[in-house]
Amino acid sequence: KNAPANARPGPKEQGKFGRRQRVGLRYIDLIQPRDGESYRDYLRPGFHGASDAPFAKGSHRLFVESVGRTDVGDTPGTMVLRVAQNDQGFDLPPDLIGGAPKFQPRAKAGELVTLVDMDHFIEGKFDPNAEWVTARAYALHDHLIEAFHEYVVSQKAIEVWK
């Protein structure tokens, strides 16, 4: 007898699939260029996106995403680097806005801002203990910080933000 399409597997069946776990870090940085500056002054060339030339003045919005595998200790990881723009007053990516804790927004509606959204995680079947998770969290963090400083933002950005 066939089960309905929306039926969920019973406890016995679920055991076959196992359990996947995820440990990760996500960092969001907001770029608000000063007068006379461009967001491009704050980013490495690989995150500049297309030229503004083919777009109507002031209408070009950027979304760049790079994804790749990393080594996090003895565990393979995934790093996602995103750069996205909006002028709707959002300080956070759309998927985080609804669940964000209360905070004082810095972006204003009508102001073009650039978000640097970096996500680094490991996932799989593992039975982590606190020491193991802490070690992986430090490794994830170190990879993100290196990517941020060496491959995402410009030296000018680092100097401005000191």
PDB file of C-alpha atoms in Angstrom:
ATOM      1  CA  LYS A   1       0.000   0.000   0.000  1.00  0.00           C
ATOM      2  CA  ASN A   2       1.410   3.416  -0.978  1.00  0.00           C
ATOM      3  CA  ALA A   3       1.763   6.135   1.664  1.00  0.00           C
ATOM      4  CA  PRO A   4       0.251   9.550   0.928  1.00  0.00           C
ATOM      5  CA  ALA A   5       2.705  12.053  -0.584  1.00  0.00           C
ATOM      6  CA  ASN A   6       2.684  14.224   2.551  1.00  0.00           C
ATOM      7  CA  ALA A   7       3.173  11.354   5.021  1.00  0.00           C
ATOM      8  CA  ARG A   8       6.098  11.600   7.420  1.00  0.00           C
ATOM      9  CA  PRO A   9       8.298   8.590   8.099  1.00  0.00           C
ATOM     10  CA  GLY A  10       7.684   6.878  11.422  1.00  0.00           C
ATOM     11  CA  PRO A  11      10.308   6.646  14.174  1.00  0.00           C
ATOM     12  CA  LYS A  12      11.748   3.433  12.767  1.00  0.00           C
ATOM     13  CA  GLU A  13      12.172   4.924   9.300  1.00  0.00           C
ATOM     14  CA  GLN A  14      13.691   8.171  10.571  1.00  0.00           C
ATOM     15  CA  GLY A  15      16.500   6.240  12.227  1.00  0.00           C
ATOM     16  CA  LYS A  16      17.735   5.173   8.796  1.00  0.00           C
ATOM     17  CA  PHE A  17      18.520   8.733   7.758  1.00  0.00           C
ATOM     18  CA  GLY A  18      20.627   9.636  10.778  1.00  0.00           C
ATOM     19  CA  ARG A  19      21.131  13.078  12.171  1.00  0.00           C
ATOM     20  CA  ARG A  20      22.960  15.976  10.562  1.00  0.00           C
ATOM     21  CA  GLN A  21      24.441  18.709  12.686  1.00  0.00           C
ATOM     22  CA  ARG A  22      25.749  22.144  11.814  1.00  0.00           C
ATOM     23  CA  VAL A  23      28.285  24.365  13.562  1.00  0.00           C
ATOM     24  CA  GLY A  24      28.963  27.756  12.034  1.00  0.00           C
ATOM     25  CA  LEU A  25      29.590  31.468  12.292  1.00  0.00           C
ATOM     26  CA  ARG A  26      28.031  34.281  10.298  1.00  0.00           C
ATOM     27  CA  TYR A  27      29.367  37.830  10.294  1.00  0.00           C
ATOM     28  CA  ILE A  28      27.630  40.829   8.739  1.00  0.00           C
ATOM     29  CA  ASP A  29      29.408  44.133   8.095  1.00  0.00           C
ATOM     30  CA  LEU A  30      27.749  47.315   6.839  1.00  0.00           C
ATOM     31  CA  ILE A  31      29.610  49.565   4.414  1.00  0.00           C
ATOM     32  CA  GLN A  32      28.457  53.192   4.370  1.00  0.00           C
ATOM     33  CA  PRO A  33      30.933  55.175   2.266  1.00  0.00           C
ATOM     34  CA  ARG A  34      31.716  58.738   3.265  1.00  0.00           C
ATOM     35  CA  ASP A  35      30.992  61.674   0.938  1.00  0.00           C
ATOM     36  CA  GLY A  36      33.035  61.403  -2.237  1.00  0.00           C
ATOM     37  CA  GLU A  37      33.669  57.672  -1.774  1.00  0.00           C
ATOM     38  CA  SER A  38      32.237  54.582  -3.425  1.00  0.00           C
ATOM     39  CA  TYR A  39      31.528  51.174  -1.960  1.00  0.00           C
ATOM     40  CA  ARG A  40      34.199  49.988  -4.407  1.00  0.00           C
ATOM     41  CA  ASP A  41      36.809  51.860  -2.345  1.00  0.00           C
ATOM     42  CA  TYR A  42      36.060  49.436   0.504  1.00  0.00           C
ATOM     43  CA  LEU A  43      36.063  46.145  -1.424  1.00  0.00           C
ATOM     44  CA  ARG A  44      38.650  44.073  -3.275  1.00  0.00           C
ATOM     45  CA  PRO A  45      38.136  44.117  -7.075  1.00  0.00           C
ATOM     46  CA  GLY A  46      36.567  40.627  -7.108  1.00  0.00           C
ATOM     47  CA  PHE A  47      33.576  42.045  -5.223  1.00  0.00           C
ATOM     48  CA  HIS A  48      33.047  45.214  -7.302  1.00  0.00           C
ATOM     49  CA  GLY A  49      30.471  43.664  -9.604  1.00  0.00           C
ATOM     50  CA  ALA A  50      29.624  44.931 -13.078  1.00  0.00           C
ATOM     51  CA  SER A  51      30.249  48.482 -14.201  1.00  0.00           C
ATOM     52  CA  ASP A  52      27.529  51.053 -13.480  1.00  0.00           C
ATOM     53  CA  ALA A  53      27.653  52.160 -17.157  1.00  0.00           C
ATOM     54  CA  PRO A  54      24.814  50.038 -18.632  1.00  0.00           C
ATOM     55  CA  PHE A  55      22.372  50.987 -15.860  1.00  0.00           C
ATOM     56  CA  ALA A  56      20.294  54.133 -15.360  1.00  0.00           C
ATOM     57  CA  LYS A  57      22.123  56.517 -12.999  1.00  0.00           C
ATOM     58  CA  GLY A  58      21.648  55.501  -9.368  1.00  0.00           C
ATOM     59  CA  SER A  59      19.753  52.280 -10.142  1.00  0.00           C
ATOM     60  CA  HIS A  60      22.548  49.676 -10.135  1.00  0.00           C
ATOM     61  CA  ARG A  61      22.419  47.282  -7.160  1.00  0.00           C
ATOM     62  CA  LEU A  62      25.089  44.707  -6.499  1.00  0.00           C
ATOM     63  CA  PHE A  63      24.811  41.072  -5.439  1.00  0.00           C
ATOM     64  CA  VAL A  64      27.960  38.935  -5.566  1.00  0.00           C
ATOM     65  CA  GLU A  65      28.292  35.491  -3.980  1.00  0.00           C
ATOM     66  CA  SER A  66      31.271  33.156  -3.786  1.00  0.00           C
ATOM     67  CA  VAL A  67      31.033  29.665  -2.271  1.00  0.00           C
ATOM     68  CA  GLY A  68      33.756  27.111  -1.663  1.00  0.00           C
ATOM     69  CA  ARG A  69      35.024  24.276   0.504  1.00  0.00           C
ATOM     70  CA  THR A  70      37.465  24.792   3.370  1.00  0.00           C
ATOM     71  CA  ASP A  71      39.387  22.622   5.808  1.00  0.00           C
ATOM     72  CA  VAL A  72      38.337  23.159   9.421  1.00  0.00           C
ATOM     73  CA  GLY A  73      40.675  20.990  11.430  1.00  0.00           C
ATOM     74  CA  ASP A  74      39.725  17.412  10.590  1.00  0.00           C
ATOM     75  CA  THR A  75      36.353  18.418   9.129  1.00  0.00           C
ATOM     76  CA  PRO A  76      35.483  19.814   5.687  1.00  0.00           C
ATOM     77  CA  GLY A  77      33.710  23.161   5.815  1.00  0.00           C
ATOM     78  CA  THR A  78      31.862  25.538   3.523  1.00  0.00           C
ATOM     79  CA  MET A  79      32.462  29.271   3.295  1.00  0.00           C
ATOM     80  CA  VAL A  80      29.984  31.634   1.654  1.00  0.00           C
ATOM     81  CA  LEU A  81      31.020  35.227   0.961  1.00  0.00           C
ATOM     82  CA  ARG A  82      28.260  37.601  -0.165  1.00  0.00           C
ATOM     83  CA  VAL A  83      28.212  41.300  -0.951  1.00  0.00           C
ATOM     84  CA  ALA A  84      24.770  42.816  -1.504  1.00  0.00           C
ATOM     85  CA  GLN A  85      23.334  46.309  -1.695  1.00  0.00           C
ATOM     86  CA  ASN A  86      20.020  47.857  -0.805  1.00  0.00           C
ATOM     87  CA  ASP A  87      18.538  51.315  -0.367  1.00  0.00           C
ATOM     88  CA  GLN A  88      15.571  50.221   1.732  1.00  0.00           C
ATOM     89  CA  GLY A  89      17.131  50.889   5.124  1.00  0.00           C
ATOM     90  CA  PHE A  90      18.114  47.289   5.865  1.00  0.00           C
ATOM     91  CA  ASP A  91      21.239  46.654   7.973  1.00  0.00           C
ATOM     92  CA  LEU A  92      20.856  42.876   7.691  1.00  0.00           C
ATOM     93  CA  PRO A  93      20.304  40.386   4.871  1.00  0.00           C
ATOM     94  CA  PRO A  94      16.616  39.593   4.244  1.00  0.00           C
ATOM     95  CA  ASP A  95      16.823  36.103   5.812  1.00  0.00           C
ATOM     96  CA  LEU A  96      17.981  37.577   9.158  1.00  0.00           C
ATOM     97  CA  ILE A  97      15.674  40.590   9.479  1.00  0.00           C
ATOM     98  CA  GLY A  98      12.689  38.741  10.969  1.00  0.00           C
ATOM     99  CA  GLY A  99      14.633  36.945  13.699  1.00  0.00           C
ATOM    100  CA  ALA A 100      17.096  39.671  14.634  1.00  0.00           C
ATOM    101  CA  PRO A 101      17.284  40.912  18.218  1.00  0.00           C
ATOM    102  CA  LYS A 102      16.383  44.556  18.766  1.00  0.00           C
ATOM    103  CA  PHE A 103      19.147  46.911  17.692  1.00  0.00           C
ATOM    104  CA  GLN A 104      19.583  50.506  16.627  1.00  0.00           C
ATOM    105  CA  PRO A 105      19.540  50.511  12.808  1.00  0.00           C
ATOM    106  CA  ARG A 106      22.262  52.502  11.053  1.00  0.00           C
ATOM    107  CA  ALA A 107      21.008  52.307   7.465  1.00  0.00           C
ATOM    108  CA  LYS A 108      18.331  54.765   6.367  1.00  0.00           C
ATOM    109  CA  ALA A 109      15.721  54.283   3.661  1.00  0.00           C
ATOM    110  CA  GLY A 110      16.937  55.925   0.457  1.00  0.00           C
ATOM    111  CA  GLU A 111      20.625  55.508   1.390  1.00  0.00           C
ATOM    112  CA  LEU A 112      22.580  52.960  -0.636  1.00  0.00           C
ATOM    113  CA  VAL A 113      24.397  50.592   1.733  1.00  0.00           C
ATOM    114  CA  THR A 114      26.540  47.550   1.052  1.00  0.00           C
ATOM    115  CA  LEU A 115      26.388  44.448   3.232  1.00  0.00           C
ATOM    116  CA  VAL A 116      29.300  42.050   3.533  1.00  0.00           C
ATOM    117  CA  ASP A 117      27.747  38.747   4.629  1.00  0.00           C
ATOM    118  CA  MET A 118      30.186  35.969   5.510  1.00  0.00           C
ATOM    119  CA  ASP A 119      29.038  32.489   6.534  1.00  0.00           C
ATOM    120  CA  HIS A 120      31.382  29.630   7.415  1.00  0.00           C
ATOM    121  CA  PHE A 121      30.126  26.282   8.659  1.00  0.00           C
ATOM    122  CA  ILE A 122      30.673  22.573   8.996  1.00  0.00           C
ATOM    123  CA  GLU A 123      27.915  20.023   8.857  1.00  0.00           C
ATOM    124  CA  GLY A 124      27.600  16.315   8.996  1.00  0.00           C
ATOM    125  CA  LYS A 125      27.140  13.421  11.351  1.00  0.00           C
ATOM    126  CA  PHE A 126      29.266  13.984  14.427  1.00  0.00           C
ATOM    127  CA  ASP A 127      28.821  13.827  18.149  1.00  0.00           C
ATOM    128  CA  PRO A 128      30.515  17.041  19.223  1.00  0.00           C
ATOM    129  CA  ASN A 129      31.600  17.823  22.745  1.00  0.00           C
ATOM    130  CA  ALA A 130      32.207  21.364  24.026  1.00  0.00           C
ATOM    131  CA  GLU A 131      35.975  21.203  23.458  1.00  0.00           C
ATOM    132  CA  TRP A 132      35.524  19.946  19.881  1.00  0.00           C
ATOM    133  CA  VAL A 133      32.924  22.641  19.083  1.00  0.00           C
ATOM    134  CA  THR A 134      35.101  25.388  20.598  1.00  0.00           C
ATOM    135  CA  ALA A 135      38.128  24.298  18.545  1.00  0.00           C
ATOM    136  CA  ARG A 136      36.044  24.259  15.334  1.00  0.00           C
ATOM    137  CA  ALA A 137      34.504  27.663  16.164  1.00  0.00           C
ATOM    138  CA  TYR A 138      37.984  29.195  16.531  1.00  0.00           C
ATOM    139  CA  ALA A 139      39.078  27.627  13.233  1.00  0.00           C
ATOM    140  CA  LEU A 140      35.915  28.878  11.483  1.00  0.00           C
ATOM    141  CA  HIS A 141      36.523  32.346  12.923  1.00  0.00           C
ATOM    142  CA  ASP A 142      40.173  32.403  11.832  1.00  0.00           C
ATOM    143  CA  HIS A 143      39.226  31.462   8.243  1.00  0.00           C
ATOM    144  CA  LEU A 144      36.560  34.193   8.145  1.00  0.00           C
ATOM    145  CA  ILE A 145      38.862  36.884   9.500  1.00  0.00           C
ATOM    146  CA  GLU A 146      41.569  35.963   6.990  1.00  0.00           C
ATOM    147  CA  ALA A 147      39.048  35.999   4.114  1.00  0.00           C
ATOM    148  CA  PHE A 148      37.646  39.356   5.268  1.00  0.00           C
ATOM    149  CA  HIS A 149      41.036  41.080   5.525  1.00  0.00           C
ATOM    150  CA  GLU A 150      42.868  39.418   2.637  1.00  0.00           C
ATOM    151  CA  TYR A 151      40.180  38.744   0.027  1.00  0.00           C
ATOM    152  CA  VAL A 152      37.000  40.766   0.645  1.00  0.00           C
ATOM    153  CA  VAL A 153      37.672  44.294   1.947  1.00  0.00           C
ATOM    154  CA  SER A 154      40.373  46.705   0.822  1.00  0.00           C
ATOM    155  CA  GLN A 155      43.282  47.990   2.854  1.00  0.00           C
ATOM    156  CA  LYS A 156      41.586  51.404   2.760  1.00  0.00           C
ATOM    157  CA  ALA A 157      38.545  49.912   4.502  1.00  0.00           C
ATOM    158  CA  ILE A 158      40.736  48.482   7.262  1.00  0.00           C
ATOM    159  CA  GLU A 159      42.398  51.885   7.758  1.00  0.00           C
ATOM    160  CA  VAL A 160      39.063  53.757   7.855  1.00  0.00           C
ATOM    161  CA  TRP A 161      37.568  51.313  10.365  1.00  0.00           C
ATOM    162  CA  LYS A 162      40.514  51.349  12.812  1.00  0.00           C
TER     163      LYS A 162
END
